[in-house]
Amino acid sequence: MFNFNSLIISVGILLLTVSVVLGFTTTSPENILLGEWSEDSWTYEKADSPSMFYYDLSSVRKHEAEHWLFQDDNTVLFLKEGKMIGKASWIIKGRGHILRLTHEDGLIERYDIKELNHHELVLNFDIGMESRGIAKLTFTK
Amino acid sequence: MLRNDITKRLTKDNLLLAGSTAIAAGMVNVASVIAFFAFTSNVTGHVAVFAEEIVKGHWHQVFIVLVWLLLFLAGAFIANYIINSVAVKGTYVAHSVPVILEIVILVAIAFYGHHYYSETLQETEFLVGALLFCMGLQNSLVSTITGGVVKTTHVTGLFTDLGTELSQWFHPKTEKTKILKDRLTLRFTILSFYLFGGISGGWIFLRYDFIVFYVVAVVMLFVAYYDLTMVVTKKTIMKIRRPAHEIQEQN
């Protein structure tokens, strides 16, 4: 016979079990990010013409064909052709979907993490709620 | 604000409670968006994100958002459970306990955030969870006290009700009753105070970081303390009105 009380308790236990299992089996984005990532592409996703931008892109630091080395002391090294061309500190925020880089000269870059797994990292440059996704960086490990 | 239950509540009681808790919710939500890039006074967006992350197979994010949703639910559950459990000790006490619990958590968040927060993802996830618990607690408390008339932590339902009631107010075939006028006043109060809370919360956070959560705790302390001052004031007035010889005889 259908018992509503048992149904609610069962759903509750199921959700708690799923939470515990996921908690023990998933890896934090902070740990996945550690290591060296090779930048494969820098592309504009949503806009074909720079005239669409109302944001001054001259202040944006462009990263092209770089290697990013994320270290566990929350620093990231920017390498190009084997030489270090920059250094920043990194933090991940939100539910693990925002990457913030603070360069040594104080410049802050913020990216939406569109994809992060052990092989691929896709970042969308974020300059505000209305303009996400104007630029896309794709890395492989 | 907390002294009267559903049967005895006046419009003024609901307006005061709605205004003050809407300020708290607005402050918490905007401060957490700035600090953590996560909304904490509503869960509509989290439910959508939960589904999105399942589709994408981002299981850590699925885990985190699920825990956040469960914490909001737990906050709502606990507030109502406490109110019903402590009801025998009086309406004011029953309604104050969840408020005190919220204040304690907010103060803990403010203290930890101001002194120890080093912006790790784990800390962010934990603090967002704690704030969602607080907002679940507050929303359930306000909803229970007012019989579902007032909800202050999100504005989706508010805009729906406002749209419906504005339509009723302006429609030529519907009557402009006092109840409708009171409801509209209540909606506008919640909306304006939520917005005020959001702006002031964002402003305070950008200048003084986690101190903003102490300010929210003070707002909630006002909610808890307001009725207490009313009781003390009424007792004092009654004492003053009584003839001096009666008080001397009593002493």
Coordinates of C-alpha atoms in Angstrom, one line a residue:
Chain A
M1 CA 0.0 0.0 0.0
F2 CA 1.2 3.5 -0.9
N3 CA 2.6 5.2 2.2
F4 CA 3.4 8.9 1.7
N5 CA 5.5 9.1 4.9
S6 CA 7.8 6.3 3.7
L7 CA 8.1 7.9 0.3
I8 CA 9.3 11.2 1.7
I9 CA 11.8 9.5 4.0
S10 CA 13.1 7.3 1.2
V11 CA 13.6 10.3 -1.1
G12 CA 15.5 12.0 1.7
I13 CA 17.7 9.0 2.4
L14 CA 18.3 8.7 -1.4
L15 CA 19.4 12.4 -1.7
L16 CA 21.7 12.1 1.3
T17 CA 23.2 9.0 0.0
V18 CA 23.8 10.6 -3.4
S19 CA 25.4 13.6 -1.7
V20 CA 27.7 11.4 0.4
V21 CA 28.8 9.3 -2.5
L22 CA 29.4 12.3 -4.7
G23 CA 31.3 14.0 -1.8
F24 CA 33.7 11.0 -1.6
T25 CA 34.1 10.3 -5.3
T26 CA 34.4 13.6 -7.0
T27 CA 37.5 15.7 -7.3
S28 CA 37.5 19.4 -6.5
P29 CA 38.1 21.7 -9.5
E30 CA 41.1 23.2 -7.5
N31 CA 42.8 19.8 -7.7
I32 CA 41.9 19.1 -11.3
L33 CA 43.3 22.5 -12.3
L34 CA 46.8 21.8 -10.9
G35 CA 49.5 21.1 -13.5
E36 CA 50.5 22.4 -16.9
W37 CA 47.9 23.4 -19.5
S38 CA 48.7 24.1 -23.1
E39 CA 46.6 26.8 -24.8
D40 CA 45.2 25.5 -28.1
S41 CA 43.0 28.3 -29.1
W42 CA 41.8 31.8 -28.4
T43 CA 38.6 32.5 -30.2
Y44 CA 35.6 34.9 -30.2
E45 CA 32.5 33.0 -29.6
K46 CA 29.6 35.4 -29.6
A47 CA 30.8 38.4 -31.6
D48 CA 32.2 38.6 -35.1
S49 CA 32.9 42.3 -35.1
P50 CA 34.9 44.2 -32.4
S51 CA 32.5 47.1 -32.8
M52 CA 29.9 45.1 -30.8
F53 CA 32.0 45.5 -27.7
Y54 CA 31.2 48.3 -25.4
Y55 CA 34.1 47.2 -23.2
D56 CA 37.6 48.5 -23.8
L57 CA 39.4 45.4 -24.9
S58 CA 42.8 47.2 -24.9
S59 CA 42.9 46.6 -21.1
V60 CA 42.5 42.8 -21.7
R61 CA 45.6 40.8 -21.4
K62 CA 45.7 38.5 -24.4
H63 CA 46.9 35.0 -24.0
E64 CA 47.9 33.2 -27.2
A65 CA 49.6 29.9 -27.6
E66 CA 50.7 30.0 -23.9
H67 CA 51.3 27.3 -21.4
W68 CA 49.8 27.9 -18.0
L69 CA 51.3 26.1 -15.0
F70 CA 48.9 26.0 -12.1
Q71 CA 50.8 25.4 -8.8
D72 CA 49.4 24.3 -5.4
D73 CA 50.6 27.5 -3.8
N74 CA 47.9 29.3 -5.8
T75 CA 50.3 30.8 -8.3
V76 CA 50.1 30.3 -12.0
L77 CA 53.1 30.8 -14.3
F78 CA 52.5 31.9 -17.9
L79 CA 55.1 30.3 -20.3
K80 CA 55.7 30.9 -24.0
E81 CA 58.3 29.1 -26.0
G82 CA 59.8 27.8 -22.9
K83 CA 60.2 31.2 -21.2
M84 CA 58.2 32.6 -18.3
I85 CA 56.4 35.7 -19.5
G86 CA 54.2 36.3 -16.4
K87 CA 53.0 35.2 -13.0
A88 CA 49.7 35.6 -11.2
S89 CA 47.8 34.2 -8.3
W90 CA 44.7 32.1 -8.9
I91 CA 41.6 31.3 -7.0
I92 CA 38.4 29.5 -7.9
K93 CA 35.1 30.8 -6.7
G94 CA 31.3 30.0 -6.8
R95 CA 30.6 26.4 -7.2
G96 CA 33.9 26.0 -8.9
H97 CA 32.8 27.9 -12.1
I98 CA 34.8 31.1 -11.7
L99 CA 38.6 31.5 -12.2
R100 CA 40.1 34.7 -11.0
L101 CA 43.7 35.6 -11.9
T102 CA 45.5 38.4 -10.2
H103 CA 48.6 39.5 -12.0
E104 CA 51.7 40.9 -10.3
D105 CA 50.9 44.3 -11.7
G106 CA 47.5 44.2 -10.0
L107 CA 45.5 43.4 -13.2
I108 CA 42.6 41.1 -12.5
E109 CA 41.2 38.7 -15.1
R110 CA 38.0 36.7 -14.5
Y111 CA 36.9 33.7 -16.4
D112 CA 33.9 31.5 -16.4
I113 CA 35.1 27.9 -16.4
K114 CA 33.0 26.4 -19.1
E115 CA 34.6 23.0 -19.0
L116 CA 37.2 21.5 -16.7
N117 CA 38.2 17.9 -16.7
H118 CA 41.5 16.0 -16.5
H119 CA 42.1 16.6 -20.2
E120 CA 40.5 19.9 -21.2
L121 CA 40.0 23.4 -19.8
V122 CA 37.7 25.8 -21.5
L123 CA 37.6 29.4 -20.2
N124 CA 35.2 32.1 -21.2
F125 CA 36.4 35.6 -20.6
D126 CA 34.1 37.4 -18.2
I127 CA 33.8 41.2 -18.2
G128 CA 30.3 41.4 -16.7
M129 CA 27.0 39.6 -16.5
E130 CA 25.8 40.7 -19.9
S131 CA 29.0 40.1 -21.9
R132 CA 30.2 36.6 -20.9
G133 CA 31.6 34.5 -23.6
I134 CA 33.0 37.1 -25.9
A135 CA 36.3 35.3 -25.8
K136 CA 37.1 31.6 -25.3
L137 CA 40.4 30.0 -24.3
T138 CA 40.8 26.3 -24.8
F139 CA 43.6 24.3 -23.1
T140 CA 44.6 20.7 -23.0
K141 CA 46.7 19.0 -20.4
Chain B
M1 CA 6.9 41.6 14.9
L2 CA 7.3 38.2 16.6
R3 CA 4.9 38.5 19.5
N4 CA 1.6 37.8 17.6
D5 CA 0.7 34.6 15.8
I6 CA -1.3 34.4 12.6
T7 CA -4.6 34.9 14.3
K8 CA -3.6 38.2 16.1
R9 CA -1.3 39.8 13.5
L10 CA -1.9 43.3 12.3
T11 CA -0.8 44.8 9.0
K12 CA 1.7 46.8 10.9
D13 CA 3.3 43.7 12.4
N14 CA 3.7 42.1 8.9
L15 CA 5.1 45.3 7.4
L16 CA 7.7 45.7 10.1
L17 CA 8.7 42.0 9.8
A18 CA 8.7 42.1 6.0
G19 CA 10.7 45.3 5.8
S20 CA 13.5 44.3 8.2
T21 CA 13.9 40.7 7.0
A22 CA 13.9 41.9 3.4
I23 CA 16.8 44.2 4.2
A24 CA 18.7 41.3 5.7
A25 CA 18.0 39.1 2.7
G26 CA 19.0 41.8 0.2
M27 CA 22.2 42.4 2.0
V28 CA 23.1 38.8 2.3
N29 CA 22.4 38.1 -1.4
V30 CA 24.3 40.9 -2.9
A31 CA 27.3 40.5 -0.5
S32 CA 27.5 36.8 -1.3
V33 CA 27.4 37.4 -5.0
I34 CA 30.3 39.8 -4.7
A35 CA 32.2 37.6 -2.3
F36 CA 31.5 34.2 -3.6
F37 CA 29.9 34.6 -7.0
A38 CA 26.8 32.7 -5.7
F39 CA 23.3 33.7 -4.8
T40 CA 22.3 32.8 -1.3
S41 CA 18.8 34.2 -0.7
N42 CA 17.0 32.1 -3.3
V43 CA 17.4 28.7 -4.9
T44 CA 15.6 29.0 -8.2
G45 CA 18.9 29.6 -10.0
H46 CA 20.6 26.8 -8.1
V47 CA 17.9 24.3 -9.2
A48 CA 18.5 25.3 -12.9
V49 CA 22.3 25.1 -12.4
F50 CA 21.9 21.7 -10.7
A51 CA 20.1 20.3 -13.8
E52 CA 22.7 22.0 -16.1
E53 CA 25.6 20.5 -14.2
I54 CA 24.1 17.0 -14.4
V55 CA 23.7 17.4 -18.1
K56 CA 27.3 18.5 -18.4
G57 CA 28.6 15.7 -16.1
H58 CA 30.3 18.1 -13.7
W59 CA 29.8 15.9 -10.7
H60 CA 31.6 18.0 -8.1
Q61 CA 29.4 20.9 -9.0
V62 CA 26.3 18.6 -8.9
F63 CA 27.4 17.6 -5.4
I64 CA 27.9 21.1 -4.2
V65 CA 24.7 22.5 -5.6
L66 CA 22.8 19.5 -4.2
V67 CA 24.2 20.2 -0.7
W68 CA 23.4 23.9 -1.0
L69 CA 19.8 23.0 -1.9
L70 CA 19.5 20.6 0.9
L71 CA 20.9 23.2 3.4
F72 CA 18.3 25.7 2.3
L73 CA 15.6 23.0 2.8
A74 CA 17.1 22.1 6.2
G75 CA 17.0 25.7 7.3
A76 CA 13.3 25.9 6.4
F77 CA 12.6 22.6 8.0
I78 CA 14.4 23.5 11.3
A79 CA 12.8 26.9 11.6
N80 CA 9.3 25.5 11.4
Y81 CA 10.2 22.5 13.6
I82 CA 11.6 24.8 16.3
I83 CA 8.6 27.1 16.2
N84 CA 6.2 24.1 16.7
S85 CA 8.4 22.6 19.4
V86 CA 8.9 25.7 21.4
A87 CA 5.3 27.0 21.0
V88 CA 4.3 25.9 24.5
K89 CA 6.7 28.5 25.9
G90 CA 4.9 31.3 24.2
T91 CA 4.7 32.8 20.7
Y92 CA 7.5 35.3 21.2
V93 CA 10.0 32.7 22.4
A94 CA 9.0 30.2 19.7
H95 CA 9.5 32.8 17.0
S96 CA 12.7 34.2 18.5
V97 CA 14.7 31.0 18.6
P98 CA 15.2 30.7 14.8
V99 CA 16.1 34.4 14.7
I100 CA 18.7 33.9 17.4
L101 CA 20.1 30.8 15.6
E102 CA 20.3 32.9 12.4
I103 CA 22.2 35.7 14.3
V104 CA 24.7 33.2 15.7
I105 CA 25.4 31.7 12.3
L106 CA 25.7 35.2 10.7
V107 CA 28.1 36.4 13.4
A108 CA 30.2 33.2 12.9
I109 CA 30.3 33.8 9.1
A110 CA 31.3 37.4 9.6
F111 CA 34.0 36.5 12.2
Y112 CA 35.5 33.7 10.1
G113 CA 35.3 35.7 6.8
H114 CA 36.9 38.8 8.3
H115 CA 39.7 37.0 10.1
Y116 CA 40.4 33.7 8.4
Y117 CA 38.9 33.5 4.9
S118 CA 41.7 32.7 2.4
E119 CA 39.4 32.3 -0.6
T120 CA 39.8 28.6 -1.1
L121 CA 37.0 26.9 -2.9
Q122 CA 36.2 24.7 0.1
E123 CA 35.7 27.7 2.3
T124 CA 33.6 29.4 -0.4
E125 CA 31.4 26.3 -0.7
F126 CA 31.0 26.1 3.1
L127 CA 30.2 29.7 3.6
V128 CA 27.7 29.8 0.8
G129 CA 26.0 26.7 2.3
A130 CA 25.9 28.4 5.7
L131 CA 24.2 31.5 4.2
L132 CA 21.7 29.4 2.3
F133 CA 20.9 27.6 5.5
C134 CA 20.3 31.0 7.2
M135 CA 18.1 32.2 4.4
G136 CA 16.0 29.0 4.4
L137 CA 15.7 29.5 8.1
Q138 CA 14.6 33.1 7.7
N139 CA 12.2 32.5 4.9
S140 CA 10.5 29.7 6.7
L141 CA 10.3 31.7 9.9
V142 CA 8.7 34.7 8.2
S143 CA 6.3 32.5 6.2
T144 CA 5.3 30.5 9.2
I145 CA 4.7 33.6 11.4
T146 CA 2.6 35.4 8.8
G147 CA 0.7 32.3 7.5
G148 CA 2.5 32.4 4.1
V149 CA 1.5 36.0 3.5
V150 CA 5.1 37.2 3.6
K151 CA 8.2 35.7 2.0
T152 CA 11.3 38.0 2.0
T153 CA 14.3 36.1 0.6
H154 CA 13.3 36.1 -3.1
V155 CA 11.4 38.3 -5.4
T156 CA 10.1 36.0 -8.1
G157 CA 6.9 35.2 -6.2
L158 CA 6.8 38.8 -5.1
F159 CA 6.7 40.1 -8.7
T160 CA 4.0 37.5 -9.6
D161 CA 1.8 38.5 -6.7
L162 CA 2.5 42.2 -7.4
G163 CA 1.5 41.8 -11.0
T164 CA -1.7 40.0 -10.1
E165 CA -2.7 42.5 -7.4
L166 CA -1.8 45.5 -9.5
S167 CA -4.1 44.1 -12.2
Q168 CA -6.9 43.6 -9.6
W169 CA -6.3 47.2 -8.4
F170 CA -6.6 48.7 -11.8
H171 CA -9.2 46.5 -13.3
P172 CA -12.6 48.3 -13.7
K173 CA -14.6 45.3 -12.6
T174 CA -12.7 44.5 -9.4
E175 CA -13.2 46.4 -6.1
K176 CA -10.4 48.4 -4.5
T177 CA -10.6 46.8 -1.1
K178 CA -8.6 47.6 2.0
I179 CA -7.2 44.1 2.0
L180 CA -5.9 44.6 -1.6
K181 CA -4.4 47.9 -0.7
D182 CA -2.6 46.4 2.4
R183 CA -1.3 43.6 0.2
L184 CA 0.1 46.0 -2.4
T185 CA 1.7 48.1 0.4
L186 CA 3.3 44.9 1.7
R187 CA 4.7 43.9 -1.7
F188 CA 6.1 47.4 -2.3
T189 CA 7.6 47.4 1.2
I190 CA 9.4 44.1 0.6
L191 CA 10.6 45.1 -2.8
S192 CA 11.9 48.5 -1.8
F193 CA 13.6 47.2 1.4
Y194 CA 15.1 44.3 -0.4
L195 CA 16.6 46.6 -3.0
F196 CA 17.8 49.0 -0.2
G197 CA 19.4 46.0 1.6
G198 CA 21.0 44.9 -1.7
I199 CA 22.5 48.3 -2.4
S200 CA 23.7 48.9 1.1
G201 CA 25.0 45.4 1.5
G202 CA 27.0 45.7 -1.7
W203 CA 28.3 49.1 -0.7
I204 CA 29.3 47.9 2.8
F205 CA 31.0 44.7 1.5
L206 CA 33.1 46.5 -1.0
R207 CA 34.4 48.8 1.7
Y208 CA 34.5 46.7 4.8
D209 CA 34.2 43.1 3.4
F210 CA 32.7 40.5 5.8
I211 CA 31.7 43.2 8.4
V212 CA 28.5 43.4 6.4
F213 CA 27.3 40.1 8.0
Y214 CA 27.6 41.7 11.4
V215 CA 25.3 44.4 10.1
V216 CA 22.8 41.8 8.9
A217 CA 23.0 40.2 12.4
V218 CA 22.2 43.6 13.9
V219 CA 19.1 43.9 11.7
M220 CA 18.0 40.5 12.8
L221 CA 18.7 41.4 16.4
F222 CA 16.4 44.4 15.9
V223 CA 13.7 41.9 14.8
A224 CA 14.2 39.8 17.9
Y225 CA 14.5 42.8 20.3
Y226 CA 11.7 45.0 19.0
D227 CA 8.9 43.2 20.7
L228 CA 10.9 42.9 23.9
T229 CA 11.2 46.7 24.1
M230 CA 7.4 46.9 23.4
V231 CA 6.7 44.6 26.3
V232 CA 9.0 46.4 28.6
T233 CA 7.5 49.8 27.6
K234 CA 4.0 48.6 28.1
K235 CA 4.8 47.2 31.5
T236 CA 6.5 50.5 32.4
I237 CA 3.5 52.5 31.3
M238 CA 1.2 50.3 33.3
K239 CA 3.4 50.8 36.4
I240 CA 3.4 54.6 35.9
R241 CA -0.4 54.6 35.6
R242 CA -0.9 52.6 38.8
P243 CA -1.3 54.7 42.0
A244 CA 1.9 54.8 44.0
H245 CA 0.3 53.3 47.1
E246 CA -0.6 50.1 45.1
I247 CA 3.0 49.7 44.0
Q248 CA 4.2 50.3 47.6
E249 CA 1.7 47.7 49.0
Q250 CA 2.9 45.2 46.4
N251 CA 6.5 45.8 47.3

